[in-house]
PDB file of C-alpha atoms in Angstrom:
ATOM      1  CA  MET A 245      18.393 -58.409   9.517  1.00  0.00           C
ATOM      2  CA  SER A 246      18.865 -54.772  10.417  1.00  0.00           C
ATOM      3  CA  GLU A 247      16.203 -52.989  12.380  1.00  0.00           C
ATOM      4  CA  ILE A 248      14.430 -50.208  10.508  1.00  0.00           C
ATOM      5  CA  GLN A 249      14.277 -47.105  12.657  1.00  0.00           C
ATOM      6  CA  GLY A 250      11.000 -45.282  13.070  1.00  0.00           C
ATOM      7  CA  ILE A 251       8.766 -48.373  12.805  1.00  0.00           C
ATOM      8  CA  ALA A 252       7.303 -49.677  16.069  1.00  0.00           C
ATOM      9  CA  PRO A 253       7.622 -53.382  16.990  1.00  0.00           C
ATOM     10  CA  PRO A 254       4.609 -55.578  16.098  1.00  0.00           C
ATOM     11  CA  ASP A 255       3.436 -55.844  19.717  1.00  0.00           C
ATOM     12  CA  THR A 256       3.352 -52.087  20.252  1.00  0.00           C
ATOM     13  CA  SER A 257      -0.116 -50.585  20.592  1.00  0.00           C
ATOM     14  CA  PRO A 258      -1.011 -47.485  18.522  1.00  0.00           C
ATOM     15  CA  GLU A 259      -1.252 -45.372  21.680  1.00  0.00           C
ATOM     16  CA  LYS A 260       2.381 -46.149  22.514  1.00  0.00           C
ATOM     17  CA  SER A 261       3.800 -45.997  18.982  1.00  0.00           C
ATOM     18  CA  ILE A 262       2.205 -42.675  17.953  1.00  0.00           C
ATOM     19  CA  PRO A 263       2.611 -39.796  20.434  1.00  0.00           C
ATOM     20  CA  LEU A 264      -0.671 -37.974  20.858  1.00  0.00           C
ATOM     21  CA  PRO A 265      -0.576 -34.167  20.690  1.00  0.00           C
ATOM     22  CA  THR A 266      -1.026 -32.417  23.972  1.00  0.00           C
ATOM     23  CA  PRO A 267      -4.133 -30.236  23.955  1.00  0.00           C
ATOM     24  CA  PRO A 268      -3.398 -26.543  24.485  1.00  0.00           C
ATOM     25  CA  SER A 269      -3.928 -25.432  28.025  1.00  0.00           C
ATOM     26  CA  ILE A 270      -6.415 -22.650  28.682  1.00  0.00           C
ATOM     27  CA  PRO A 271      -4.942 -19.775  30.722  1.00  0.00           C
ATOM     28  CA  SER A 272      -6.445 -19.426  34.140  1.00  0.00           C
ATOM     29  CA  LEU A 273      -8.393 -16.367  35.187  1.00  0.00           C
ATOM     30  CA  GLN A 274      -5.520 -15.214  37.390  1.00  0.00           C
ATOM     31  CA  THR A 275      -3.108 -15.522  34.474  1.00  0.00           C
ATOM     32  CA  LEU A 276      -5.400 -13.402  32.306  1.00  0.00           C
ATOM     33  CA  ARG A 277      -5.549 -10.799  35.058  1.00  0.00           C
ATOM     34  CA  ASP A 278      -1.764 -10.739  35.261  1.00  0.00           C
ATOM     35  CA  TRP A 279      -1.520 -10.285  31.492  1.00  0.00           C
ATOM     36  CA  LEU A 280      -4.109  -7.487  31.367  1.00  0.00           C
ATOM     37  CA  PRO A 281      -1.789  -4.611  32.451  1.00  0.00           C
ATOM     38  CA  LEU A 282       0.786  -5.675  29.846  1.00  0.00           C
ATOM     39  CA  TYR A 283      -1.766  -5.703  27.027  1.00  0.00           C
ATOM     40  CA  LEU A 284      -3.193  -2.377  28.168  1.00  0.00           C
ATOM     41  CA  GLN A 285       0.295  -0.910  28.183  1.00  0.00           C
ATOM     42  CA  LYS A 286       0.990  -2.175  24.650  1.00  0.00           C
ATOM     43  CA  THR A 287      -2.370  -0.868  23.434  1.00  0.00           C
ATOM     44  CA  ASP A 288      -1.696   2.530  24.981  1.00  0.00           C
ATOM     45  CA  ARG A 289       1.741   2.652  23.354  1.00  0.00           C
ATOM     46  CA  SER A 290       0.299   1.745  19.945  1.00  0.00           C
ATOM     47  CA  LEU A 291      -2.413   4.409  20.219  1.00  0.00           C
ATOM     48  CA  GLU A 292       0.201   7.006  21.210  1.00  0.00           C
ATOM     49  CA  ARG A 293       2.304   6.147  18.159  1.00  0.00           C
ATOM     50  CA  LEU A 294      -0.733   6.260  15.878  1.00  0.00           C
ATOM     51  CA  SER A 295      -1.678   9.652  17.336  1.00  0.00           C
ATOM     52  CA  THR A 296       1.843  10.894  16.613  1.00  0.00           C
ATOM     53  CA  ILE A 297       1.607   9.715  13.008  1.00  0.00           C
ATOM     54  CA  ILE A 298      -1.717  11.394  12.225  1.00  0.00           C
ATOM     55  CA  SER A 299      -0.730  14.623  13.994  1.00  0.00           C
ATOM     56  CA  THR A 300       0.907  15.833  10.749  1.00  0.00           C
ATOM     57  CA  PRO A 301      -0.749  16.266   7.313  1.00  0.00           C
ATOM     58  CA  SER A 302       1.729  13.914   5.628  1.00  0.00           C
ATOM     59  CA  GLY A 303       1.223  11.286   8.324  1.00  0.00           C
ATOM     60  CA  THR A 304      -2.557  11.554   8.023  1.00  0.00           C
ATOM     61  CA  ASP A 305      -2.336  11.196   4.245  1.00  0.00           C
ATOM     62  CA  THR A 306      -0.121   8.116   4.546  1.00  0.00           C
ATOM     63  CA  ALA A 307      -2.503   6.496   7.030  1.00  0.00           C
ATOM     64  CA  LEU A 308      -5.511   7.279   4.832  1.00  0.00           C
ATOM     65  CA  LEU A 309      -3.642   6.040   1.764  1.00  0.00           C
ATOM     66  CA  THR A 310      -3.001   2.708   3.467  1.00  0.00           C
ATOM     67  CA  LEU A 311      -6.590   2.398   4.677  1.00  0.00           C
ATOM     68  CA  CYS A 312      -7.936   3.341   1.240  1.00  0.00           C
ATOM     69  CA  TYR A 313      -6.119   0.633  -0.695  1.00  0.00           C
ATOM     70  CA  THR A 314      -6.305  -2.089   1.947  1.00  0.00           C
ATOM     71  CA  SER A 315     -10.079  -1.541   2.045  1.00  0.00           C
ATOM     72  CA  LEU A 316     -10.237  -1.837  -1.734  1.00  0.00           C
ATOM     73  CA  LEU A 317      -8.124  -4.992  -1.627  1.00  0.00           C
ATOM     74  CA  ALA A 318     -10.290  -6.534   1.104  1.00  0.00           C
ATOM     75  CA  SER A 319     -13.421  -5.605  -0.863  1.00  0.00           C
ATOM     76  CA  SER A 320     -12.083  -7.304  -3.991  1.00  0.00           C
ATOM     77  CA  VAL A 321     -11.086 -10.484  -2.124  1.00  0.00           C
ATOM     78  CA  ILE A 322     -14.380 -10.752  -0.222  1.00  0.00           C
ATOM     79  CA  SER A 323     -16.376 -10.099  -3.389  1.00  0.00           C
ATOM     80  CA  SER A 324     -14.486 -12.854  -5.228  1.00  0.00           C
ATOM     81  CA  ILE A 325     -15.141 -15.324  -2.402  1.00  0.00           C
ATOM     82  CA  SER A 326     -18.844 -14.456  -2.373  1.00  0.00           C
ATOM     83  CA  LEU A 327     -19.200 -14.722  -6.142  1.00  0.00           C
ATOM     84  CA  HIS A 328     -17.418 -18.068  -6.102  1.00  0.00           C
ATOM     85  CA  ARG A 329     -19.895 -19.364  -3.520  1.00  0.00           C
ATOM     86  CA  LEU A 330     -22.843 -18.060  -5.528  1.00  0.00           C
ATOM     87  CA  HIS A 331     -21.480 -19.674  -8.684  1.00  0.00           C
ATOM     88  CA  ARG A 332     -21.073 -22.995  -6.895  1.00  0.00           C
ATOM     89  CA  SER A 333     -24.619 -22.816  -5.485  1.00  0.00           C
ATOM     90  CA  ALA A 334     -26.018 -21.959  -8.915  1.00  0.00           C
ATOM     91  CA  THR A 335     -24.132 -24.875 -10.473  1.00  0.00           C
ATOM     92  CA  ASP A 336     -25.543 -27.272  -7.865  1.00  0.00           C
ATOM     93  CA  LEU A 337     -29.030 -25.918  -8.463  1.00  0.00           C
ATOM     94  CA  ILE A 338     -28.742 -26.352 -12.233  1.00  0.00           C
ATOM     95  CA  ALA A 339     -27.491 -29.911 -11.744  1.00  0.00           C
ATOM     96  CA  ARG A 340     -30.519 -30.750  -9.573  1.00  0.00           C
ATOM     97  CA  ILE A 341     -32.933 -29.197 -12.080  1.00  0.00           C
ATOM     98  CA  THR A 342     -31.476 -31.103 -15.014  1.00  0.00           C
ATOM     99  CA  ALA A 343     -31.854 -34.338 -13.022  1.00  0.00           C
ATOM    100  CA  LEU A 344     -35.617 -33.868 -12.721  1.00  0.00           C
ATOM    101  CA  PRO A 345     -38.031 -35.708 -15.049  1.00  0.00           C
ATOM    102  CA  PRO A 346     -38.932 -33.994 -18.331  1.00  0.00           C
ATOM    103  CA  ASN A 347     -41.805 -31.492 -18.400  1.00  0.00           C
ATOM    104  CA  THR A 348     -41.291 -30.747 -14.702  1.00  0.00           C
ATOM    105  CA  THR A 349     -42.224 -27.194 -13.757  1.00  0.00           C
ATOM    106  CA  VAL A 350     -39.629 -25.518 -11.556  1.00  0.00           C
ATOM    107  CA  ILE A 351     -40.535 -22.397  -9.601  1.00  0.00           C
ATOM    108  CA  ILE A 352     -37.742 -20.534  -7.811  1.00  0.00           C
ATOM    109  CA  ASP A 353     -38.815 -17.976  -5.220  1.00  0.00           C
ATOM    110  CA  THR A 354     -35.958 -15.470  -5.087  1.00  0.00           C
ATOM    111  CA  SER A 355     -37.720 -13.262  -2.537  1.00  0.00           C
ATOM    112  CA  SER A 356     -36.860 -15.695   0.257  1.00  0.00           C
ATOM    113  CA  ILE A 357     -33.158 -15.752  -0.568  1.00  0.00           C
ATOM    114  CA  PRO A 358     -31.303 -13.654   2.035  1.00  0.00           C
ATOM    115  CA  PRO A 359     -28.790 -11.117   0.746  1.00  0.00           C
ATOM    116  CA  SER A 360     -25.149 -12.142   0.775  1.00  0.00           C
ATOM    117  CA  ARG A 361     -23.417 -10.700   3.828  1.00  0.00           C
ATOM    118  CA  LEU A 362     -20.070 -10.988   2.096  1.00  0.00           C
ATOM    119  CA  LEU A 363     -21.267  -8.915  -0.875  1.00  0.00           C
ATOM    120  CA  ILE A 364     -22.709  -6.309   1.462  1.00  0.00           C
ATOM    121  CA  THR A 365     -19.402  -6.115   3.358  1.00  0.00           C
ATOM    122  CA  ALA A 366     -17.453  -5.864   0.098  1.00  0.00           C
ATOM    123  CA  LYS A 367     -19.722  -3.067  -1.105  1.00  0.00           C
ATOM    124  CA  ARG A 368     -19.266  -1.120   2.124  1.00  0.00           C
ATOM    125  CA  LEU A 369     -15.489  -1.514   2.070  1.00  0.00           C
ATOM    126  CA  LYS A 370     -15.380  -0.255  -1.521  1.00  0.00           C
ATOM    127  CA  ALA A 371     -17.541   2.697  -0.523  1.00  0.00           C
ATOM    128  CA  LEU A 372     -15.096   3.461   2.296  1.00  0.00           C
ATOM    129  CA  SER A 373     -12.200   3.315  -0.166  1.00  0.00           C
ATOM    130  CA  SER A 374     -13.984   5.698  -2.552  1.00  0.00           C
ATOM    131  CA  LEU A 375     -14.775   8.103   0.285  1.00  0.00           C
ATOM    132  CA  ILE A 376     -11.153   8.201   1.445  1.00  0.00           C
ATOM    133  CA  SER A 377      -9.934   8.667  -2.133  1.00  0.00           C
ATOM    134  CA  ASP A 378     -12.315  11.597  -2.576  1.00  0.00           C
ATOM    135  CA  PHE A 379     -11.119  13.170   0.677  1.00  0.00           C
ATOM    136  CA  ARG A 380      -7.437  12.777  -0.268  1.00  0.00           C
ATOM    137  CA  ILE A 381      -8.045  14.495  -3.627  1.00  0.00           C
ATOM    138  CA  PHE A 382      -9.847  17.327  -1.815  1.00  0.00           C
ATOM    139  CA  ALA A 383      -6.923  17.669   0.614  1.00  0.00           C
ATOM    140  CA  ARG A 384      -4.544  17.921  -2.374  1.00  0.00           C
ATOM    141  CA  LEU A 385      -6.316  21.032  -3.701  1.00  0.00           C
ATOM    142  CA  TRP A 386      -3.664  23.048  -1.860  1.00  0.00           C
ATOM    143  CA  GLY A 387      -0.878  20.868  -3.228  1.00  0.00           C
ATOM    144  CA  LEU A 388       0.384  23.686  -5.457  1.00  0.00           C
ATOM    145  CA  LEU A 389       1.579  25.492  -2.346  1.00  0.00           C
ATOM    146  CA  GLY A 390       3.695  22.483  -1.380  1.00  0.00           C
ATOM    147  CA  ILE A 391       5.047  22.233  -4.935  1.00  0.00           C
ATOM    148  CA  TYR A 392       5.927  25.931  -4.858  1.00  0.00           C
ATOM    149  CA  LYS A 393       7.793  25.444  -1.588  1.00  0.00           C
ATOM    150  CA  TRP A 394       9.559  22.380  -3.026  1.00  0.00           C
ATOM    151  CA  GLY A 395      10.598  24.302  -6.157  1.00  0.00           C
ATOM    152  CA  LYS A 396      11.780  27.322  -4.155  1.00  0.00           C
ATOM    153  CA  ARG A 397      13.871  25.102  -1.894  1.00  0.00           C
ATOM    154  CA  THR A 398      15.356  23.322  -4.913  1.00  0.00           C
ATOM    155  CA  VAL A 399      16.334  26.617  -6.575  1.00  0.00           C
ATOM    156  CA  ALA A 400      17.809  27.997  -3.353  1.00  0.00           C
ATOM    157  CA  ASP A 401      19.742  24.813  -2.555  1.00  0.00           C
ATOM    158  CA  PRO A 402      20.019  22.786  -5.784  1.00  0.00           C
ATOM    159  CA  PRO A 403      21.567  19.308  -5.905  1.00  0.00           C
ATOM    160  CA  GLU A 404      25.294  19.308  -6.593  1.00  0.00           C
ATOM    161  CA  ASP A 405      25.085  16.865  -9.489  1.00  0.00           C
ATOM    162  CA  ASP A 406      23.966  18.448 -12.751  1.00  0.00           C
ATOM    163  CA  VAL A 407      21.927  15.412 -13.855  1.00  0.00           C
ATOM    164  CA  VAL A 408      20.069  15.118 -10.551  1.00  0.00           C
ATOM    165  CA  ARG A 409      19.428  18.864 -10.574  1.00  0.00           C
ATOM    166  CA  ARG A 410      17.814  18.743 -14.005  1.00  0.00           C
ATOM    167  CA  ILE A 411      15.720  15.719 -13.037  1.00  0.00           C
ATOM    168  CA  VAL A 412      14.396  17.460  -9.920  1.00  0.00           C
ATOM    169  CA  TYR A 413      13.612  20.658 -11.856  1.00  0.00           C
ATOM    170  CA  THR A 414      11.643  18.587 -14.372  1.00  0.00           C
ATOM    171  CA  GLN A 415       9.825  16.795 -11.546  1.00  0.00           C
ATOM    172  CA  VAL A 416       8.715  20.118 -10.099  1.00  0.00           C
ATOM    173  CA  LEU A 417       7.393  21.165 -13.524  1.00  0.00           C
ATOM    174  CA  VAL A 418       5.436  17.954 -14.220  1.00  0.00           C
ATOM    175  CA  ASN A 419       3.942  18.058 -10.721  1.00  0.00           C
ATOM    176  CA  ILE A 420       2.628  21.561 -11.387  1.00  0.00           C
ATOM    177  CA  PHE A 421       0.826  20.262 -14.496  1.00  0.00           C
ATOM    178  CA  PHE A 422      -0.417  17.227 -12.562  1.00  0.00           C
ATOM    179  CA  GLN A 423      -1.840  19.304  -9.723  1.00  0.00           C
ATOM    180  CA  CYS A 424      -3.500  21.903 -11.955  1.00  0.00           C
ATOM    181  CA  LEU A 425      -5.234  19.269 -14.071  1.00  0.00           C
ATOM    182  CA  GLU A 426      -6.357  17.218 -11.061  1.00  0.00           C
ATOM    183  CA  ASN A 427      -7.706  20.307  -9.301  1.00  0.00           C
ATOM    184  CA  GLY A 428      -9.643  21.374 -12.391  1.00  0.00           C
ATOM    185  CA  ALA A 429     -11.109  17.923 -12.987  1.00  0.00           C
ATOM    186  CA  TYR A 430     -12.077  17.444  -9.331  1.00  0.00           C
ATOM    187  CA  LEU A 431     -13.656  20.893  -8.884  1.00  0.00           C
ATOM    188  CA  SER A 432     -15.549  20.505 -12.160  1.00  0.00           C
ATOM    189  CA  SER A 433     -16.884  17.107 -11.049  1.00  0.00           C
ATOM    190  CA  LYS A 434     -18.307  18.848  -7.962  1.00  0.00           C
ATOM    191  CA  GLY A 435     -19.860  21.682  -9.989  1.00  0.00           C
ATOM    192  CA  VAL A 436     -17.397  24.345  -8.830  1.00  0.00           C
ATOM    193  CA  MET A 437     -15.833  24.761 -12.286  1.00  0.00           C
ATOM    194  CA  GLY A 438     -17.510  24.436 -15.659  1.00  0.00           C
ATOM    195  CA  TRP A 439     -15.423  21.834 -17.465  1.00  0.00           C
ATOM    196  CA  THR A 440     -17.498  19.360 -19.488  1.00  0.00           C
ATOM    197  CA  SER A 441     -17.451  15.650 -18.696  1.00  0.00           C
ATOM    198  CA  GLU A 442     -15.266  15.027 -21.731  1.00  0.00           C
ATOM    199  CA  LYS A 443     -12.780  17.676 -20.630  1.00  0.00           C
ATOM    200  CA  GLN A 444     -12.801  16.277 -17.093  1.00  0.00           C
ATOM    201  CA  ASN A 445     -11.959  12.781 -18.351  1.00  0.00           C
ATOM    202  CA  ARG A 446      -9.102  14.138 -20.449  1.00  0.00           C
ATOM    203  CA  ALA A 447      -7.826  16.102 -17.448  1.00  0.00           C
ATOM    204  CA  TRP A 448      -7.927  13.015 -15.198  1.00  0.00           C
ATOM    205  CA  ILE A 449      -6.000  10.996 -17.774  1.00  0.00           C
ATOM    206  CA  TRP A 450      -3.376  13.643 -18.431  1.00  0.00           C
ATOM    207  CA  SER A 451      -2.899  14.378 -14.737  1.00  0.00           C
ATOM    208  CA  SER A 452      -2.148  10.664 -14.273  1.00  0.00           C
ATOM    209  CA  ARG A 453       0.279  10.788 -17.183  1.00  0.00           C
ATOM    210  CA  PHE A 454       2.179  13.652 -15.573  1.00  0.00           C
ATOM    211  CA  TRP A 455       2.213  11.653 -12.341  1.00  0.00           C
ATOM    212  CA  MET A 456       3.583   8.705 -14.313  1.00  0.00           C
ATOM    213  CA  ALA A 457       6.291  11.020 -15.692  1.00  0.00           C
ATOM    214  CA  HIS A 458       7.201  11.991 -12.125  1.00  0.00           C
ATOM    215  CA  VAL A 459       7.552   8.317 -11.161  1.00  0.00           C
ATOM    216  CA  GLY A 460       9.721   7.619 -14.210  1.00  0.00           C
ATOM    217  CA  LEU A 461      11.938  10.599 -13.416  1.00  0.00           C
ATOM    218  CA  ASP A 462      12.238   9.388  -9.840  1.00  0.00           C
ATOM    219  CA  PHE A 463      13.607   6.063 -11.102  1.00  0.00           C
ATOM    220  CA  LEU A 464      16.226   8.012 -13.063  1.00  0.00           C
ATOM    221  CA  ARG A 465      17.062  10.105 -10.003  1.00  0.00           C
ATOM    222  CA  LEU A 466      17.427   7.050  -7.781  1.00  0.00           C
ATOM    223  CA  GLY A 467      19.640   5.346 -10.342  1.00  0.00           C
ATOM    224  CA  ARG A 468      21.857   8.407 -10.657  1.00  0.00           C
ATOM    225  CA  VAL A 469      22.089   8.831  -6.885  1.00  0.00           C
ATOM    226  CA  LEU A 470      23.113   5.192  -6.472  1.00  0.00           C
ATOM    227  CA  MET A 471      25.771   5.556  -9.160  1.00  0.00           C
ATOM    228  CA  LEU A 472      27.180   8.662  -7.461  1.00  0.00           C
ATOM    229  CA  ARG A 473      27.122   6.912  -4.102  1.00  0.00           C
ATOM    230  CA  ARG A 474      29.109   3.975  -5.457  1.00  0.00           C
ATOM    231  CA  HIS A 475      31.598   6.300  -7.153  1.00  0.00           C
ATOM    232  CA  ARG A 476      32.188   8.224  -3.961  1.00  0.00           C
ATOM    233  CA  GLY A 477      32.402   4.975  -2.033  1.00  0.00           C
ATOM    234  CA  THR A 478      35.324   3.781  -4.121  1.00  0.00           C
ATOM    235  CA  GLU A 479      37.213   7.068  -4.453  1.00  0.00           C
ATOM    236  CA  GLU A 480      36.169   9.467  -1.697  1.00  0.00           C
ATOM    237  CA  GLN A 481      34.977   7.280   1.171  1.00  0.00           C
ATOM    238  CA  LYS A 482      36.184   8.596   4.488  1.00  0.00           C
ATOM    239  CA  ARG A 483      36.147   6.516   7.668  1.00  0.00           C
ATOM    240  CA  VAL A 484      36.764   7.540  11.237  1.00  0.00           C
ATOM    241  CA  ASP A 485      39.905   6.027  12.729  1.00  0.00           C
ATOM    242  CA  GLY A 486      39.314   2.916  14.812  1.00  0.00           C
ATOM    243  CA  PRO A 487      36.902   0.004  14.644  1.00  0.00           C
ATOM    244  CA  LYS A 488      34.071   1.970  16.247  1.00  0.00           C
ATOM    245  CA  GLY A 489      34.160   4.522  13.441  1.00  0.00           C
ATOM    246  CA  ASP A 490      34.017   1.746  10.871  1.00  0.00           C
ATOM    247  CA  VAL A 491      30.920   0.306  12.537  1.00  0.00           C
ATOM    248  CA  ILE A 492      29.177   3.684  12.581  1.00  0.00           C
ATOM    249  CA  THR A 493      30.015   4.313   8.922  1.00  0.00           C
ATOM    250  CA  GLU A 494      28.835   0.857   7.898  1.00  0.00           C
ATOM    251  CA  ARG A 495      25.603   1.261   9.849  1.00  0.00           C
ATOM    252  CA  GLY A 496      24.945   4.597   8.145  1.00  0.00           C
ATOM    253  CA  GLU A 497      25.553   3.004   4.758  1.00  0.00           C
ATOM    254  CA  GLN A 498      23.088   0.221   5.546  1.00  0.00           C
ATOM    255  CA  GLU A 499      20.450   2.733   6.627  1.00  0.00           C
ATOM    256  CA  TRP A 500      20.959   4.735   3.428  1.00  0.00           C
ATOM    257  CA  ARG A 501      20.629   1.634   1.248  1.00  0.00           C
ATOM    258  CA  ALA A 502      17.487   0.567   3.120  1.00  0.00           C
ATOM    259  CA  ALA A 503      15.921   3.994   2.562  1.00  0.00           C
ATOM    260  CA  TRP A 504      16.948   3.933  -1.106  1.00  0.00           C
ATOM    261  CA  ALA A 505      15.496   0.439  -1.598  1.00  0.00           C
ATOM    262  CA  LYS A 506      12.220   1.512   0.023  1.00  0.00           C
ATOM    263  CA  GLU A 507      11.917   4.416  -2.418  1.00  0.00           C
ATOM    264  CA  VAL A 508      12.460   1.990  -5.288  1.00  0.00           C
ATOM    265  CA  ILE A 509       9.748  -0.329  -3.947  1.00  0.00           C
ATOM    266  CA  VAL A 510       7.254   2.513  -3.547  1.00  0.00           C
ATOM    267  CA  ASN A 511       7.922   3.788  -7.069  1.00  0.00           C
ATOM    268  CA  ALA A 512       7.681   0.243  -8.426  1.00  0.00           C
ATOM    269  CA  ALA A 513       4.220   0.010  -6.838  1.00  0.00           C
ATOM    270  CA  TRP A 514       3.071   3.380  -8.219  1.00  0.00           C
ATOM    271  CA  ALA A 515       4.423   2.819 -11.746  1.00  0.00           C
ATOM    272  CA  PRO A 516       1.774   0.286 -12.943  1.00  0.00           C
ATOM    273  CA  LEU A 517      -0.953   2.238 -11.140  1.00  0.00           C
ATOM    274  CA  THR A 518      -0.106   5.503 -12.892  1.00  0.00           C
ATOM    275  CA  LEU A 519       0.007   3.620 -16.201  1.00  0.00           C
ATOM    276  CA  HIS A 520      -3.400   2.088 -15.418  1.00  0.00           C
ATOM    277  CA  TRP A 521      -4.946   5.492 -14.683  1.00  0.00           C
ATOM    278  CA  SER A 522      -3.279   6.996 -17.767  1.00  0.00           C
ATOM    279  CA  LEU A 523      -5.253   4.732 -20.120  1.00  0.00           C
ATOM    280  CA  GLU A 524      -8.876   5.337 -21.046  1.00  0.00           C
ATOM    281  CA  LYS A 525      -9.896   1.701 -20.477  1.00  0.00           C
ATOM    282  CA  GLY A 526      -7.430   1.025 -17.694  1.00  0.00           C
ATOM    283  CA  LEU A 527      -5.053  -1.886 -17.410  1.00  0.00           C
ATOM    284  CA  ILE A 528      -5.758  -3.825 -14.188  1.00  0.00           C
ATOM    285  CA  GLY A 529      -8.669  -4.612 -11.881  1.00  0.00           C
ATOM    286  CA  ASP A 530      -9.500  -3.554  -8.348  1.00  0.00           C
ATOM    287  CA  PHE A 531      -7.566  -6.463  -6.866  1.00  0.00           C
ATOM    288  CA  TRP A 532      -4.211  -5.404  -8.290  1.00  0.00           C
ATOM    289  CA  VAL A 533      -4.969  -1.739  -7.655  1.00  0.00           C
ATOM    290  CA  GLY A 534      -5.526  -2.665  -4.011  1.00  0.00           C
ATOM    291  CA  VAL A 535      -2.369  -4.797  -3.850  1.00  0.00           C
ATOM    292  CA  LEU A 536      -0.065  -2.189  -5.392  1.00  0.00           C
ATOM    293  CA  GLY A 537      -1.606   0.688  -3.460  1.00  0.00           C
ATOM    294  CA  SER A 538      -1.311  -1.277  -0.221  1.00  0.00           C
ATOM    295  CA  VAL A 539       2.391  -1.904  -0.898  1.00  0.00           C
ATOM    296  CA  ALA A 540       2.992   1.825  -1.358  1.00  0.00           C
ATOM    297  CA  GLY A 541       0.920   2.756   1.681  1.00  0.00           C
ATOM    298  CA  LEU A 542       2.282   0.129   4.054  1.00  0.00           C
ATOM    299  CA  SER A 543       5.872   0.987   3.099  1.00  0.00           C
ATOM    300  CA  GLY A 544       5.378   4.600   4.066  1.00  0.00           C
ATOM    301  CA  LEU A 545       3.326   3.772   7.138  1.00  0.00           C
ATOM    302  CA  GLY A 546       5.985   1.319   8.355  1.00  0.00           C
ATOM    303  CA  THR A 547       8.633   4.046   8.192  1.00  0.00           C
ATOM    304  CA  LEU A 548       6.446   6.484  10.120  1.00  0.00           C
ATOM    305  CA  TRP A 549       5.617   3.791  12.679  1.00  0.00           C
ATOM    306  CA  ARG A 550       9.295   3.145  13.403  1.00  0.00           C
ATOM    307  CA  LYS A 551      10.064   6.851  13.649  1.00  0.00           C
ATOM    308  CA  SER A 552       7.166   7.383  16.060  1.00  0.00           C
ATOM    309  CA  GLY A 553       8.685   4.744  18.344  1.00  0.00           C
ATOM    310  CA  GLU A 554      11.992   6.627  18.427  1.00  0.00           C
ATOM    311  CA  MET A 555      10.398   9.836  19.685  1.00  0.00           C
TER     312      MET A 555
END
């Protein structure tokens, strides 16, 4: 009879047949002291890189964008957990009440119930997200100047491809409409301009629709750029003589494709959000708004983080 591997003989005790896990060892005080300079150095390096990122307006906006949507996502998750716990507690309470004898008077003193810490945390995180969103809209009041500079640069040095050139010109135009409508709606909501609430709501919706048009045009631009890149790769690709030149060219191609893919991911995250804000009743809840916004923010922040490490 063949022996079955993995099964201990009958006379083997459980301690010998089943290896017990070794408990994790606690670092000694001297070891922690030796590690301290390393952790301080890493912390200092991270703070330096973060300072480099927020030293520019675009870097600050990207960091705030990430914090805004991650806070909203965390608020939605924490709120769901808290509501689930409250629902379970209420279900248990109802089950106990129904098990009581008939004609039993039940008095529930709600004044002694402590407030849910999770709900309070979720509320504060959502307030933080709203505050950051308000600040980012205020900072975009001067966005028309950036659009003007973008349009001037495009006219002075237009893309070589006719299709890409027309797409970019259209993007500049729709961004002008987006920025004007958002500025008017925001300033009116603060009492600076006199638009009615109905006009403000229409302006918010149409500004989001122009933003959605920009995202759609960007998909077309990225598709056209990829097609041109492939065409040039098959017919006009030039490589430096020698294996080293091939490696450099291949590395540059990989970096270009990574940057192109990241733009696609960011636009794919913004597309459903702009559609959601373009509808009067919306399309998705805070959870998915937080998820998609976090994807867009973290993608941009990751790029800035890597660049700050190269400086």
